Amino acid sequence: MSMDKKRVSKLLYYFTTFNGGVYYSGQNARFVMNMRSENMDYILWVQEVINEHTSCIIRDVIQRGERAPLACITSKTHPAFTKIRERVYIENRKVIDPHTLAMLDAEALAIIFMADGGASVDKRHNTYPEIRLHTKGFSYFENLALSKAIYEKTGVRSTINKHGKYFFIRIKSADIQLFVDTVKPYVKPSFYYKLERLAPTGVVI
């Protein structure tokens, strides 16, 4: 059964912005994403979405040493990816496009969390949960716009923090349960471990 076209568009924009990338190959662009093989449920989901436009292949990536196995998904070229390329890249730098922000919803937030999110607990007391979105590849103002969109679309509040010269988003402690409740229905099983880290603090998973 085909997916809703608007949902397909949203997913492809979020996969591109926070997971993989789209790159020119001839007249049009193709989608490419590397991810740990243990997250194959996510990779197969991406494949399902891409198949709404064109075909793709999944192959193993040879890793050196004891690094975790990787898989690479690569699509054929398609005008849909060319359009995304034109919006998501400025002077070959990936940006958070306003069109992407306009499509933000709970499912999109779950993609950001799976791709760039981290959950941790203060190990000294096991009472202090923390969720960060490591959106360090984007500018302060892009992070600020993303934080604002997250609040407007989901009610989850966050702050912009700085690490060295990079910026990231931290979910307010009072809204961590709301964040978990918002994204959990869309988090793939192979990423549940991120949410489960918060359990010792009393967050309901």
mmCIF file of C-alpha atoms in Angstrom:
data_model
loop_
_atom_site.group_PDB
_atom_site.id
_atom_site.type_symbol
_atom_site.label_atom_id
_atom_site.label_comp_id
_atom_site.label_asym_id
_atom_site.label_seq_id
_atom_site.Cartn_x
_atom_site.Cartn_y
_atom_site.Cartn_z
ATOM 1 C CA MET A 1 0.000 0.000 0.000
ATOM 2 C CA SER A 2 1.376 3.388 -0.977
ATOM 3 C CA MET A 3 2.101 5.971 1.695
ATOM 4 C CA ASP A 4 0.550 9.408 1.838
ATOM 5 C CA LYS A 5 2.583 11.716 -0.404
ATOM 6 C CA LYS A 6 2.959 14.422 2.237
ATOM 7 C CA ARG A 7 4.257 11.901 4.752
ATOM 8 C CA VAL A 8 6.736 10.508 2.229
ATOM 9 C CA SER A 9 8.006 14.026 1.547
ATOM 10 C CA LYS A 10 8.351 14.767 5.257
ATOM 11 C CA LEU A 11 10.231 11.553 5.952
ATOM 12 C CA LEU A 12 12.649 12.059 3.075
ATOM 13 C CA TYR A 13 13.427 15.601 4.205
ATOM 14 C CA TYR A 14 14.090 14.430 7.762
ATOM 15 C CA PHE A 15 16.095 11.376 6.699
ATOM 16 C CA THR A 16 18.239 13.692 4.575
ATOM 17 C CA THR A 17 18.654 16.480 7.108
ATOM 18 C CA PHE A 18 19.422 14.343 10.145
ATOM 19 C CA ASN A 19 20.583 10.929 8.842
ATOM 20 C CA GLY A 20 21.927 10.700 5.337
ATOM 21 C CA GLY A 21 22.446 12.997 2.409
ATOM 22 C CA VAL A 22 21.477 13.597 -1.207
ATOM 23 C CA TYR A 23 24.211 13.923 -3.807
ATOM 24 C CA TYR A 24 24.211 14.727 -7.494
ATOM 25 C CA SER A 25 24.906 11.909 -9.901
ATOM 26 C CA GLY A 26 24.285 13.270 -13.362
ATOM 27 C CA GLN A 27 21.257 15.519 -13.747
ATOM 28 C CA ASN A 28 19.536 14.348 -10.573
ATOM 29 C CA ALA A 29 20.506 13.465 -7.016
ATOM 30 C CA ARG A 30 20.484 10.199 -5.097
ATOM 31 C CA PHE A 31 20.008 9.462 -1.385
ATOM 32 C CA VAL A 32 22.834 7.831 0.584
ATOM 33 C CA MET A 33 22.862 6.856 4.260
ATOM 34 C CA ASN A 34 25.251 4.845 6.427
ATOM 35 C CA MET A 35 23.974 3.345 9.674
ATOM 36 C CA ARG A 36 24.939 0.564 12.052
ATOM 37 C CA SER A 37 23.688 -2.782 10.836
ATOM 38 C CA GLU A 38 22.069 -3.383 14.238
ATOM 39 C CA ASN A 39 19.576 -0.681 13.269
ATOM 40 C CA MET A 40 18.357 -2.655 10.266
ATOM 41 C CA ASP A 41 14.720 -2.030 11.214
ATOM 42 C CA TYR A 42 15.364 1.681 10.655
ATOM 43 C CA ILE A 43 17.282 1.046 7.424
ATOM 44 C CA LEU A 44 14.437 -1.076 6.049
ATOM 45 C CA TRP A 45 12.001 1.690 6.958
ATOM 46 C CA VAL A 46 14.086 4.168 4.956
ATOM 47 C CA GLN A 47 14.092 1.689 2.063
ATOM 48 C CA GLU A 48 10.306 1.421 2.225
ATOM 49 C CA VAL A 49 9.965 5.193 1.985
ATOM 50 C CA ILE A 50 12.466 5.524 -0.865
ATOM 51 C CA ASN A 51 10.621 2.819 -2.782
ATOM 52 C CA GLU A 52 7.688 5.211 -3.072
ATOM 53 C CA HIS A 53 9.825 7.080 -5.631
ATOM 54 C CA THR A 54 12.506 4.742 -6.897
ATOM 55 C CA SER A 55 14.552 1.686 -5.975
ATOM 56 C CA CYS A 56 17.585 1.420 -3.723
ATOM 57 C CA ILE A 57 20.162 -1.096 -2.577
ATOM 58 C CA ILE A 58 21.487 -1.985 0.874
ATOM 59 C CA ARG A 59 25.050 -3.226 1.173
ATOM 60 C CA ASP A 60 27.506 -3.937 3.953
ATOM 61 C CA VAL A 61 30.293 -1.442 4.558
ATOM 62 C CA ILE A 62 33.710 -2.903 5.285
ATOM 63 C CA GLN A 63 34.917 -1.668 8.667
ATOM 64 C CA ARG A 64 38.431 -1.769 10.012
ATOM 65 C CA GLY A 65 39.299 -3.192 13.407
ATOM 66 C CA GLU A 66 36.504 -3.881 15.875
ATOM 67 C CA ARG A 67 34.124 -1.156 14.737
ATOM 68 C CA ALA A 68 30.432 -1.989 14.662
ATOM 69 C CA PRO A 69 29.232 -3.307 11.276
ATOM 70 C CA LEU A 70 27.725 -0.663 9.009
ATOM 71 C CA ALA A 71 25.184 -0.858 6.211
ATOM 72 C CA CYS A 72 24.835 1.658 3.401
ATOM 73 C CA ILE A 73 21.571 2.363 1.632
ATOM 74 C CA THR A 74 21.861 4.030 -1.781
ATOM 75 C CA SER A 75 18.975 5.019 -4.038
ATOM 76 C CA LYS A 76 18.801 5.539 -7.738
ATOM 77 C CA THR A 77 18.679 9.153 -8.849
ATOM 78 C CA HIS A 78 15.290 10.847 -8.848
ATOM 79 C CA PRO A 79 13.945 14.415 -9.244
ATOM 80 C CA ALA A 80 12.500 14.245 -5.715
ATOM 81 C CA PHE A 81 16.015 14.006 -4.282
ATOM 82 C CA THR A 82 17.181 16.826 -6.546
ATOM 83 C CA LYS A 83 14.458 19.055 -5.113
ATOM 84 C CA ILE A 84 15.512 18.155 -1.570
ATOM 85 C CA ARG A 85 19.140 18.833 -2.452
ATOM 86 C CA GLU A 86 18.257 22.309 -3.656
ATOM 87 C CA ARG A 87 16.494 23.153 -0.393
ATOM 88 C CA VAL A 88 18.603 21.381 2.230
ATOM 89 C CA TYR A 89 22.052 22.377 0.982
ATOM 90 C CA ILE A 90 23.396 25.920 0.691
ATOM 91 C CA GLU A 91 26.897 26.227 -0.756
ATOM 92 C CA ASN A 92 27.348 22.495 -0.090
ATOM 93 C CA ARG A 93 26.516 22.916 3.609
ATOM 94 C CA LYS A 94 23.524 21.109 5.007
ATOM 95 C CA VAL A 95 20.982 23.456 6.627
ATOM 96 C CA ILE A 96 17.666 23.169 8.439
ATOM 97 C CA ASP A 97 15.309 24.453 5.782
ATOM 98 C CA PRO A 98 12.115 26.325 6.798
ATOM 99 C CA HIS A 99 10.104 23.871 4.693
ATOM 100 C CA THR A 100 11.513 21.032 6.798
ATOM 101 C CA LEU A 101 10.513 22.819 9.999
ATOM 102 C CA ALA A 102 6.995 23.372 8.676
ATOM 103 C CA MET A 103 6.576 19.579 8.405
ATOM 104 C CA LEU A 104 7.785 18.834 11.934
ATOM 105 C CA ASP A 105 5.562 16.529 13.973
ATOM 106 C CA ALA A 106 5.977 13.709 16.510
ATOM 107 C CA GLU A 107 7.281 11.282 13.893
ATOM 108 C CA ALA A 108 9.812 13.816 12.618
ATOM 109 C CA LEU A 109 10.978 14.502 16.177
ATOM 110 C CA ALA A 110 11.469 10.764 16.655
ATOM 111 C CA ILE A 111 13.726 10.717 13.583
ATOM 112 C CA ILE A 112 15.843 13.511 15.062
ATOM 113 C CA PHE A 113 16.032 11.606 18.358
ATOM 114 C CA MET A 114 17.033 8.330 16.710
ATOM 115 C CA ALA A 115 19.586 10.043 14.484
ATOM 116 C CA ASP A 116 21.077 12.627 16.821
ATOM 117 C CA GLY A 117 19.523 12.119 20.242
ATOM 118 C CA GLY A 118 21.158 10.973 23.430
ATOM 119 C CA ALA A 119 19.612 10.050 26.779
ATOM 120 C CA SER A 120 21.586 9.837 29.993
ATOM 121 C CA VAL A 121 21.217 9.737 33.766
ATOM 122 C CA ASP A 122 23.293 11.310 36.522
ATOM 123 C CA LYS A 123 25.009 8.137 37.727
ATOM 124 C CA ARG A 124 25.740 9.583 41.153
ATOM 125 C CA HIS A 125 22.109 9.501 42.188
ATOM 126 C CA ASN A 126 20.185 7.845 39.315
ATOM 127 C CA THR A 127 17.602 10.586 39.616
ATOM 128 C CA TYR A 128 18.520 13.184 37.023
ATOM 129 C CA PRO A 129 17.468 12.345 33.444
ATOM 130 C CA GLU A 130 18.721 14.255 30.448
ATOM 131 C CA ILE A 131 17.911 14.237 26.737
ATOM 132 C CA ARG A 132 20.057 16.031 24.211
ATOM 133 C CA LEU A 133 19.678 16.424 20.469
ATOM 134 C CA HIS A 134 23.215 16.614 19.118
ATOM 135 C CA THR A 135 22.417 18.948 16.250
ATOM 136 C CA LYS A 136 25.968 20.315 16.299
ATOM 137 C CA GLY A 137 26.264 20.496 12.528
ATOM 138 C CA PHE A 138 23.843 23.415 12.465
ATOM 139 C CA SER A 139 24.194 27.048 13.466
ATOM 140 C CA TYR A 140 22.852 28.676 16.615
ATOM 141 C CA PHE A 141 19.968 30.234 14.709
ATOM 142 C CA GLU A 142 19.086 26.942 13.000
ATOM 143 C CA ASN A 143 19.021 25.222 16.379
ATOM 144 C CA LEU A 144 16.918 28.044 17.759
ATOM 145 C CA ALA A 145 14.434 27.689 14.897
ATOM 146 C CA LEU A 146 14.298 23.923 15.431
ATOM 147 C CA SER A 147 13.752 24.349 19.178
ATOM 148 C CA LYS A 148 10.923 26.801 18.485
ATOM 149 C CA ALA A 149 9.305 24.433 15.959
ATOM 150 C CA ILE A 150 9.501 21.510 18.384
ATOM 151 C CA TYR A 151 7.659 23.555 21.004
ATOM 152 C CA GLU A 152 5.040 24.856 18.593
ATOM 153 C CA LYS A 153 4.305 21.424 17.108
ATOM 154 C CA THR A 154 4.649 19.152 20.168
ATOM 155 C CA GLY A 155 4.655 21.362 23.276
ATOM 156 C CA VAL A 156 8.119 20.100 24.279
ATOM 157 C CA ARG A 157 10.343 22.875 25.607
ATOM 158 C CA SER A 158 14.094 22.970 25.121
ATOM 159 C CA THR A 159 17.145 25.186 25.424
ATOM 160 C CA ILE A 160 20.108 25.851 23.134
ATOM 161 C CA ASN A 161 23.442 24.910 24.665
ATOM 162 C CA LYS A 162 27.012 25.346 23.484
ATOM 163 C CA HIS A 163 29.840 22.817 23.447
ATOM 164 C CA GLY A 164 33.035 24.435 22.235
ATOM 165 C CA LYS A 165 32.062 26.200 19.034
ATOM 166 C CA TYR A 166 29.049 23.948 18.422
ATOM 167 C CA PHE A 167 25.422 24.172 19.527
ATOM 168 C CA PHE A 168 22.949 21.484 20.560
ATOM 169 C CA ILE A 169 19.429 21.235 21.965
ATOM 170 C CA ARG A 170 18.688 20.088 25.503
ATOM 171 C CA ILE A 171 15.158 19.080 26.471
ATOM 172 C CA LYS A 172 13.941 20.786 29.639
ATOM 173 C CA SER A 173 13.854 18.380 32.573
ATOM 174 C CA ALA A 174 10.183 19.111 33.255
ATOM 175 C CA ASP A 175 9.297 18.035 29.688
ATOM 176 C CA ILE A 176 11.285 14.802 29.425
ATOM 177 C CA GLN A 177 8.238 12.619 30.087
ATOM 178 C CA LEU A 178 6.289 14.570 27.471
ATOM 179 C CA PHE A 179 9.148 14.105 25.030
ATOM 180 C CA VAL A 180 9.234 10.341 25.658
ATOM 181 C CA ASP A 181 5.461 10.051 25.299
ATOM 182 C CA THR A 182 5.621 12.040 22.058
ATOM 183 C CA VAL A 183 8.355 10.105 20.252
ATOM 184 C CA LYS A 184 7.992 6.573 21.642
ATOM 185 C CA PRO A 185 5.249 5.439 19.204
ATOM 186 C CA TYR A 186 7.633 6.168 16.319
ATOM 187 C CA VAL A 187 10.950 4.974 17.758
ATOM 188 C CA LYS A 188 12.178 1.788 16.094
ATOM 189 C CA PRO A 189 12.878 -1.153 18.467
ATOM 190 C CA SER A 190 16.622 -1.051 17.799
ATOM 191 C CA PHE A 191 16.669 2.466 19.291
ATOM 192 C CA TYR A 192 14.615 1.671 22.410
ATOM 193 C CA TYR A 193 17.844 1.505 24.413
ATOM 194 C CA LYS A 194 18.024 5.292 24.307
ATOM 195 C CA LEU A 195 14.682 5.598 26.075
ATOM 196 C CA GLU A 196 15.374 2.726 28.473
ATOM 197 C CA ARG A 197 18.386 4.580 29.876
ATOM 198 C CA LEU A 198 15.923 6.960 31.537
ATOM 199 C CA ALA A 199 13.985 4.259 33.404
ATOM 200 C CA PRO A 200 16.020 4.425 36.666
ATOM 201 C CA THR A 201 14.862 8.011 37.153
ATOM 202 C CA GLY A 202 11.168 7.124 37.154
ATOM 203 C CA VAL A 203 10.468 8.212 33.601
ATOM 204 C CA VAL A 204 7.710 5.944 32.264
ATOM 205 C CA ILE A 205 8.968 4.176 29.148
#
